[in-house]
Amino acid sequence: RGRGAGEAMLAHALDILRERDVSWVYLAVRASNTRAAELYRRFGFREIGRHRSYYAQPPEDALVLAMDLTPRGCS
């Protein structure tokens, strides 16, 4: 934790998706996983919804995040 591995992996994954002309990326993250949610937000993901009781063990909501990878969406 705290060594930048998650940031490096996410940056690499987004680069690959851009190379493949992917327009949008969607993901779900546990509502309690604030470190991950903040990482995604720093990269430009925006919260677009919430799945109630998405996770079973323990029961928890999932935040749904999305990111526009098109040139106009990348600012």
PDB file of C-alpha atoms in Angstrom:
ATOM      1  CA  ARG A   1       0.000   0.000   0.000  1.00  0.00           C
ATOM      2  CA  GLY A   2       1.038   3.530  -0.692  1.00  0.00           C
ATOM      3  CA  ARG A   3       3.799   2.641  -3.157  1.00  0.00           C
ATOM      4  CA  GLY A   4       2.023   3.588  -6.369  1.00  0.00           C
ATOM      5  CA  ALA A   5       1.444   0.083  -7.719  1.00  0.00           C
ATOM      6  CA  GLY A   6      -2.305   0.581  -8.091  1.00  0.00           C
ATOM      7  CA  GLU A   7      -1.773   3.916  -9.809  1.00  0.00           C
ATOM      8  CA  ALA A   8       0.756   2.411 -12.231  1.00  0.00           C
ATOM      9  CA  MET A   9      -1.507  -0.551 -13.068  1.00  0.00           C
ATOM     10  CA  LEU A  10      -4.530   1.682 -13.627  1.00  0.00           C
ATOM     11  CA  ALA A  11      -2.545   4.073 -15.850  1.00  0.00           C
ATOM     12  CA  HIS A  12      -1.265   1.133 -17.908  1.00  0.00           C
ATOM     13  CA  ALA A  13      -4.735  -0.391 -18.258  1.00  0.00           C
ATOM     14  CA  LEU A  14      -6.202   2.953 -19.379  1.00  0.00           C
ATOM     15  CA  ASP A  15      -3.388   3.375 -21.930  1.00  0.00           C
ATOM     16  CA  ILE A  16      -4.201  -0.041 -23.404  1.00  0.00           C
ATOM     17  CA  LEU A  17      -7.905   0.785 -23.579  1.00  0.00           C
ATOM     18  CA  ARG A  18      -7.176   4.088 -25.340  1.00  0.00           C
ATOM     19  CA  GLU A  19      -4.914   2.291 -27.850  1.00  0.00           C
ATOM     20  CA  ARG A  20      -7.847  -0.014 -28.588  1.00  0.00           C
ATOM     21  CA  ASP A  21     -10.193   2.961 -29.099  1.00  0.00           C
ATOM     22  CA  VAL A  22     -12.406   2.120 -26.132  1.00  0.00           C
ATOM     23  CA  SER A  23     -14.768   5.047 -25.541  1.00  0.00           C
ATOM     24  CA  TRP A  24     -15.958   4.456 -21.985  1.00  0.00           C
ATOM     25  CA  VAL A  25     -14.792   2.523 -18.932  1.00  0.00           C
ATOM     26  CA  TYR A  26     -17.175   1.486 -16.156  1.00  0.00           C
ATOM     27  CA  LEU A  27     -16.334  -0.065 -12.816  1.00  0.00           C
ATOM     28  CA  ALA A  28     -17.832  -0.884  -9.441  1.00  0.00           C
ATOM     29  CA  VAL A  29     -16.084  -0.498  -6.109  1.00  0.00           C
ATOM     30  CA  ARG A  30     -17.186  -1.147  -2.533  1.00  0.00           C
ATOM     31  CA  ALA A  31     -18.589   2.036  -1.021  1.00  0.00           C
ATOM     32  CA  SER A  32     -16.258   1.567   1.961  1.00  0.00           C
ATOM     33  CA  ASN A  33     -13.152   1.307  -0.240  1.00  0.00           C
ATOM     34  CA  THR A  34     -12.388   5.016  -0.118  1.00  0.00           C
ATOM     35  CA  ARG A  35      -8.731   4.616  -1.133  1.00  0.00           C
ATOM     36  CA  ALA A  36      -9.670   2.906  -4.381  1.00  0.00           C
ATOM     37  CA  ALA A  37     -12.542   5.312  -5.081  1.00  0.00           C
ATOM     38  CA  GLU A  38     -10.218   8.295  -4.618  1.00  0.00           C
ATOM     39  CA  LEU A  39      -7.640   6.733  -6.944  1.00  0.00           C
ATOM     40  CA  TYR A  40     -10.280   6.292  -9.640  1.00  0.00           C
ATOM     41  CA  ARG A  41     -11.503   9.861  -9.167  1.00  0.00           C
ATOM     42  CA  ARG A  42      -7.962  11.237  -9.490  1.00  0.00           C
ATOM     43  CA  PHE A  43      -7.761   9.511 -12.859  1.00  0.00           C
ATOM     44  CA  GLY A  44     -11.007  11.125 -14.003  1.00  0.00           C
ATOM     45  CA  PHE A  45     -13.688   8.604 -13.115  1.00  0.00           C
ATOM     46  CA  ARG A  46     -17.023  10.081 -12.025  1.00  0.00           C
ATOM     47  CA  GLU A  47     -19.671   8.440  -9.880  1.00  0.00           C
ATOM     48  CA  ILE A  48     -22.747   7.703 -11.976  1.00  0.00           C
ATOM     49  CA  GLY A  49     -24.740   5.540  -9.611  1.00  0.00           C
ATOM     50  CA  ARG A  50     -24.872   3.023  -6.833  1.00  0.00           C
ATOM     51  CA  HIS A  51     -25.891  -0.638  -6.741  1.00  0.00           C
ATOM     52  CA  ARG A  52     -27.655  -1.265  -3.438  1.00  0.00           C
ATOM     53  CA  SER A  53     -26.455  -4.372  -1.567  1.00  0.00           C
ATOM     54  CA  TYR A  54     -24.277  -5.357  -4.531  1.00  0.00           C
ATOM     55  CA  TYR A  55     -21.758  -7.207  -2.380  1.00  0.00           C
ATOM     56  CA  ALA A  56     -22.927 -10.130  -0.250  1.00  0.00           C
ATOM     57  CA  GLN A  57     -20.122 -10.815   2.239  1.00  0.00           C
ATOM     58  CA  PRO A  58     -20.437  -8.463   4.023  1.00  0.00           C
ATOM     59  CA  PRO A  59     -23.522  -6.787   2.531  1.00  0.00           C
ATOM     60  CA  GLU A  60     -22.541  -3.465   1.033  1.00  0.00           C
ATOM     61  CA  ASP A  61     -23.366  -1.043  -1.756  1.00  0.00           C
ATOM     62  CA  ALA A  62     -21.146  -0.630  -4.798  1.00  0.00           C
ATOM     63  CA  LEU A  63     -20.316   2.756  -6.246  1.00  0.00           C
ATOM     64  CA  VAL A  64     -20.565   2.740 -10.037  1.00  0.00           C
ATOM     65  CA  LEU A  65     -17.949   4.917 -11.709  1.00  0.00           C
ATOM     66  CA  ALA A  66     -17.416   5.809 -15.361  1.00  0.00           C
ATOM     67  CA  MET A  67     -14.745   7.532 -17.412  1.00  0.00           C
ATOM     68  CA  ASP A  68     -14.974   8.940 -20.938  1.00  0.00           C
ATOM     69  CA  LEU A  69     -11.823   8.007 -22.862  1.00  0.00           C
ATOM     70  CA  THR A  70     -12.658   9.868 -26.060  1.00  0.00           C
ATOM     71  CA  PRO A  71     -10.354  12.805 -26.861  1.00  0.00           C
ATOM     72  CA  ARG A  72     -13.034  15.347 -25.965  1.00  0.00           C
ATOM     73  CA  GLY A  73     -13.646  13.493 -22.682  1.00  0.00           C
ATOM     74  CA  CYS A  74      -9.975  13.503 -21.707  1.00  0.00           C
ATOM     75  CA  SER A  75      -9.132  16.869 -20.301  1.00  0.00           C
TER      76      SER A  75
END
